[in-house]
């Protein structure tokens, strides 16, 4: 589902279910917006300092490792982002010679980095010859590692490169097909050693994510994270809302003198709101609708959703409803955060 940083003008943020975060956040660049997404970024030169010798990795702390590689434009960044959403620590464009060092650093994290995914591609071609040596080193250390290779047909790759009007990293002064041919030859041996080969020629982004989920999500269903945001219509619609509900069909506690100073966080206001005809029925039916939508989001690989609940000023009805709705989502296993965007602005 859609993930945005929330910056409420006033009020509070609180978590109904504590968010599960990666030990570190690593930027995973997106590829082309079509098909299995197009990875043609320029070399970012990921850097990790290391000495001439690598210390032994404690056996009990060795993290699981996945190496993502394959053809440029076949969807490597999409695959990496999927693993990141599943809780893996992802490093993009790491020189192969530094993979053992990355595993060592993960082992020293005292279990905080249990799963590492590394994207290796021709952007780091100066270091690509070191990959086999690094893999042999990992095998001697007993590191559990898998290689995921993203494949695609020449026609699909040409179409994706042309759609974003970017050159292939290896085409030089030639054509896109020349770069594709050179890359295939460079990666031929690695493809043969891959534990999992995914052909993305006819896959879109969601279908590729579904394949990655099937391989790496285990028995658990992919996690869904929701932000429930109360807001006031008089201050404008939230620009990052995926779903919007309007609570102005209920009587406004603002016009009840003894309730006006309070907010939807107070029990008196919440009781008033949900004693109104239609309030409880709305909550029941909207929660049922969200269950249906959430199942579809998971199937489509959507991990984040922002649900906006509005009333006139964002102080009473929307706040009370957001609290109730978030509690229901959390009870159903959805990682939920509540944001009251406009509470306190009046």
XYZ file of C-alpha atoms in Angstrom:
346
model
C 0.000 0.000 0.000
C 1.110 3.613 -0.478
C 3.644 4.833 1.972
C 3.939 8.519 2.767
C 5.488 10.383 5.630
C 2.719 11.973 7.633
C 3.247 15.465 9.041
C 0.124 16.448 10.958
C -0.201 20.165 11.632
C -1.337 19.429 15.128
C -2.594 16.535 17.149
C -0.801 13.254 17.467
C 0.501 10.210 15.670
C 0.299 6.899 17.430
C 0.625 3.299 16.421
C -2.068 0.729 17.108
C 0.421 -1.964 16.183
C 4.103 -1.217 16.376
C 5.651 -0.948 12.921
C 8.198 -3.567 11.898
C 11.107 -1.700 10.359
C 14.197 -2.804 8.519
C 17.397 -2.453 10.553
C 18.478 0.097 8.004
C 16.779 1.788 5.130
C 18.422 1.398 1.746
C 17.215 3.306 -1.289
C 16.126 0.911 -3.997
C 15.658 2.805 -7.228
C 12.652 2.095 -9.382
C 12.967 0.977 -12.949
C 10.742 1.836 -15.877
C 7.081 2.267 -14.945
C 5.898 -0.314 -17.474
C 5.922 -4.128 -17.529
C 8.474 -5.511 -15.081
C 10.055 -2.073 -14.646
C 13.208 -0.895 -16.306
C 16.520 -0.668 -14.482
C 18.945 1.574 -16.343
C 20.277 3.736 -13.536
C 23.811 4.945 -13.725
C 26.428 3.493 -11.440
C 25.949 4.764 -7.914
C 29.169 3.247 -6.625
C 27.985 1.728 -3.353
C 30.906 1.939 -0.947
C 31.723 -0.169 2.087
C 35.087 0.203 3.792
C 36.991 -3.020 4.306
C 40.518 -4.114 5.193
C 42.747 -6.463 3.285
C 41.478 -9.435 5.305
C 37.951 -10.370 6.277
C 37.332 -11.565 9.813
C 35.545 -14.839 10.384
C 31.762 -14.631 10.609
C 30.171 -16.030 13.785
C 28.268 -19.153 12.687
C 25.215 -18.520 14.845
C 24.697 -15.049 13.400
C 25.235 -15.646 9.683
C 22.400 -13.908 7.809
C 20.536 -15.443 4.897
C 21.645 -13.983 1.558
C 19.906 -13.492 -1.783
C 21.794 -12.173 -4.797
C 19.551 -10.528 -7.398
C 20.933 -10.205 -10.893
C 19.856 -10.544 -14.503
C 19.221 -8.521 -17.603
C 18.918 -4.749 -17.436
C 15.249 -3.925 -17.868
C 14.056 -7.321 -16.642
C 12.875 -6.030 -13.262
C 15.765 -6.334 -10.810
C 14.719 -3.244 -8.875
C 11.131 -4.475 -8.611
C 12.364 -7.793 -7.218
C 14.625 -5.975 -4.751
C 11.817 -3.689 -3.612
C 9.595 -6.700 -3.040
C 12.188 -8.255 -0.733
C 12.579 -4.939 1.069
C 8.830 -4.894 1.715
C 9.137 -8.408 3.126
C 11.685 -7.196 5.672
C 14.972 -7.903 3.898
C 17.897 -5.498 4.146
C 18.522 -4.548 0.503
C 21.746 -3.147 -0.992
C 21.616 -1.973 -4.602
C 24.633 -2.168 -6.940
C 27.087 -3.507 -4.383
C 30.425 -4.544 -5.927
C 30.589 -8.358 -5.748
C 33.936 -8.249 -3.939
C 32.200 -6.572 -0.997
C 29.411 -9.127 -0.588
C 31.327 -11.152 2.066
C 31.985 -7.919 3.951
C 28.260 -7.103 3.852
C 27.470 -10.543 5.273
C 30.076 -10.024 7.990
C 28.518 -6.700 8.971
C 25.111 -8.372 9.115
C 26.502 -11.096 11.359
C 27.805 -8.447 13.748
C 24.358 -6.858 14.066
C 23.349 -9.326 16.808
C 20.437 -10.667 14.800
C 19.102 -7.302 13.635
C 20.075 -8.063 10.035
C 18.944 -11.645 9.495
C 18.280 -11.461 5.753
C 20.283 -9.545 3.156
C 19.495 -9.043 -0.525
C 22.194 -7.685 -2.843
C 21.558 -6.415 -6.378
C 24.496 -7.176 -8.676
C 24.421 -5.961 -12.262
C 26.506 -4.630 -15.123
C 26.545 -1.154 -13.610
C 29.263 -2.637 -11.430
C 30.956 -4.437 -14.315
C 34.417 -3.377 -13.114
C 33.888 -5.704 -10.172
C 31.830 -8.410 -11.854
C 34.793 -10.750 -12.336
C 35.084 -10.934 -8.541
C 31.622 -12.448 -8.130
C 32.654 -16.086 -8.495
C 35.450 -15.614 -5.961
C 32.999 -14.012 -3.540
C 30.498 -16.851 -3.975
C 33.217 -19.410 -3.261
C 34.176 -17.458 -0.142
C 30.556 -17.467 1.041
C 30.266 -21.211 0.480
C 33.297 -21.880 2.665
C 31.709 -19.821 5.437
C 28.476 -21.809 5.311
C 26.370 -18.838 4.233
C 22.914 -19.804 2.977
C 22.649 -17.968 -0.298
C 20.420 -18.024 -3.346
C 20.802 -16.391 -6.746
C 17.702 -14.909 -8.378
C 18.144 -14.196 -12.082
C 15.686 -11.927 -13.931
C 15.381 -12.834 -17.609
C 13.414 -11.333 -20.473
C 13.175 -11.617 -24.243
C 15.047 -9.237 -26.533
C 11.779 -7.810 -27.844
C 10.503 -7.034 -24.348
C 13.799 -5.467 -23.291
C 14.006 -3.287 -26.403
C 10.430 -2.129 -25.836
C 11.163 -1.193 -22.239
C 14.335 0.713 -23.065
C 12.621 2.577 -25.882
C 9.649 3.448 -23.680
C 11.899 5.409 -21.326
C 14.318 6.583 -24.042
C 17.370 5.431 -22.144
C 20.430 3.660 -23.576
C 21.383 0.162 -22.542
C 24.330 0.267 -20.108
C 26.498 -1.796 -22.490
C 25.433 -0.542 -25.908
C 28.133 2.132 -26.175
C 27.947 3.664 -29.647
C 25.885 0.754 -30.941
C 22.209 -0.136 -30.761
C 20.126 -1.331 -27.833
C 20.206 -4.883 -29.208
C 23.998 -4.746 -29.201
C 24.021 -3.903 -25.509
C 21.514 -6.683 -24.768
C 23.630 -9.229 -26.626
C 26.774 -8.167 -24.771
C 25.011 -8.389 -21.435
C 23.623 -11.854 -22.165
C 27.087 -13.113 -22.919
C 28.492 -11.522 -19.760
C 25.765 -13.059 -17.583
C 25.536 -16.461 -19.265
C 27.513 -18.332 -16.606
C 25.715 -16.641 -13.722
C 22.351 -17.545 -15.244
C 23.416 -21.173 -15.307
C 24.269 -21.042 -11.597
C 21.005 -19.315 -10.601
C 18.717 -20.997 -8.072
C 15.670 -19.179 -9.429
C 15.192 -17.809 -12.954
C 12.143 -15.610 -13.578
C 11.219 -14.719 -17.150
C 9.471 -11.346 -17.011
C 8.817 -11.019 -20.754
C 5.048 -11.163 -20.297
C 4.835 -10.095 -16.651
C 3.741 -6.741 -15.315
C 5.001 -5.287 -12.041
C 2.264 -6.875 -9.923
C 2.754 -10.322 -11.427
C 6.496 -10.165 -10.789
C 5.897 -9.137 -7.180
C 3.473 -12.048 -6.791
C 6.156 -14.477 -7.976
C 8.675 -13.027 -5.528
C 6.136 -13.210 -2.709
C 5.453 -16.848 -3.535
C 9.164 -17.643 -3.224
C 10.149 -15.532 -0.223
C 7.071 -14.644 1.828
C 6.896 -18.145 3.310
C 3.603 -19.239 4.749
C 2.765 -15.759 5.978
C 0.597 -13.535 3.835
C 2.404 -10.391 2.606
C 2.071 -7.681 5.211
C -0.317 -4.794 4.691
C 0.253 -1.418 6.344
C -2.438 1.206 6.727
C -2.477 4.863 7.722
C -5.854 6.075 8.932
C -5.974 9.869 8.717
C -8.653 12.169 10.064
C -8.965 15.541 8.340
C -11.212 18.568 7.932
C -12.757 19.225 4.535
C -12.444 22.966 5.111
C -8.663 22.512 5.099
C -8.637 20.512 1.877
C -8.452 16.854 0.886
C -5.272 14.930 1.783
C -3.245 14.647 -1.410
C -1.893 11.216 -0.442
C -5.234 9.553 0.326
C -6.061 6.281 -1.425
C -9.566 6.087 0.027
C -11.734 8.915 1.398
C -14.821 8.644 3.608
C -17.081 11.580 4.497
C -18.554 11.637 8.018
C -20.547 14.833 7.519
C -23.728 12.773 7.270
C -23.657 12.594 11.074
C -24.693 15.450 13.417
C -21.789 17.719 14.315
C -20.771 17.710 18.022
C -19.499 21.243 17.440
C -23.077 22.432 17.894
C -23.397 20.748 21.290
C -22.002 23.335 23.751
C -20.735 20.838 26.308
C -18.903 18.823 23.602
C -17.490 21.684 21.535
C -14.221 22.079 23.532
C -13.444 18.362 23.301
C -12.212 16.228 20.397
C -13.034 12.817 19.008
C -10.401 11.368 21.332
C -12.668 12.069 24.320
C -15.094 9.329 25.271
C -17.981 11.779 25.519
C -17.582 12.848 21.895
C -17.031 9.301 20.636
C -20.144 8.077 22.445
C -22.178 10.945 21.003
C -20.985 10.216 17.462
C -21.638 6.484 17.575
C -25.027 6.856 19.210
C -26.234 8.630 16.083
C -28.332 6.664 13.582
C -26.157 5.073 10.915
C -22.803 5.571 12.661
C -22.241 2.017 13.850
C -23.691 0.599 10.650
C -21.277 2.722 8.618
C -18.316 1.489 10.659
C -19.347 -2.152 10.234
C -19.891 -1.916 6.491
C -16.823 0.189 5.808
C -14.639 -2.246 7.762
C -16.123 -5.085 5.712
C -15.411 -3.174 2.492
C -11.804 -2.576 3.583
C -11.330 -6.308 4.165
C -12.337 -6.920 0.563
C -10.083 -4.135 -0.714
C -7.158 -5.275 1.443
C -7.318 -8.786 -0.012
C -7.163 -7.304 -3.505
C -4.296 -5.009 -2.564
C -2.296 -7.984 -1.316
C -2.927 -9.897 -4.530
C -1.740 -6.913 -6.548
C 1.374 -6.474 -4.423
C 0.225 -3.201 -2.851
C 1.652 -2.915 0.643
C 0.599 0.525 1.876
C -2.737 2.335 1.940
C -3.841 5.691 3.333
C -7.475 5.854 4.419
C -8.730 9.405 4.960
C -11.772 10.038 7.171
C -13.147 13.557 6.907
C -15.613 15.861 8.617
C -16.019 19.636 8.535
C -13.156 20.666 10.817
C -11.307 17.418 11.458
C -11.878 17.601 15.197
C -14.852 15.496 16.281
C -16.553 13.023 13.912
C -13.570 12.151 11.735
C -11.271 11.736 14.747
C -13.679 9.440 16.600
C -14.321 7.348 13.487
C -10.616 7.088 12.636
C -9.871 5.757 16.097
C -12.568 3.097 15.888
C -11.656 2.065 12.356
C -7.929 1.839 13.131
C -8.645 -0.341 16.155
C -10.600 -2.748 13.968
C -7.883 -2.921 11.337
C -5.234 -3.558 13.981
C -7.365 -6.317 15.503
C -7.447 -7.999 12.080
C -3.672 -7.993 11.785
C -3.180 -4.883 9.668
C -0.248 -2.769 10.818
C -2.042 0.515 11.451
C -1.001 4.080 12.265
C -3.429 6.891 13.097
C -2.779 10.507 12.102
C -5.086 13.389 13.060
C -4.054 15.956 10.482
C -6.185 18.930 11.421
C -7.052 18.398 15.056
C -6.154 21.588 16.928
C -6.168 23.919 13.915
C -9.415 25.654 14.806
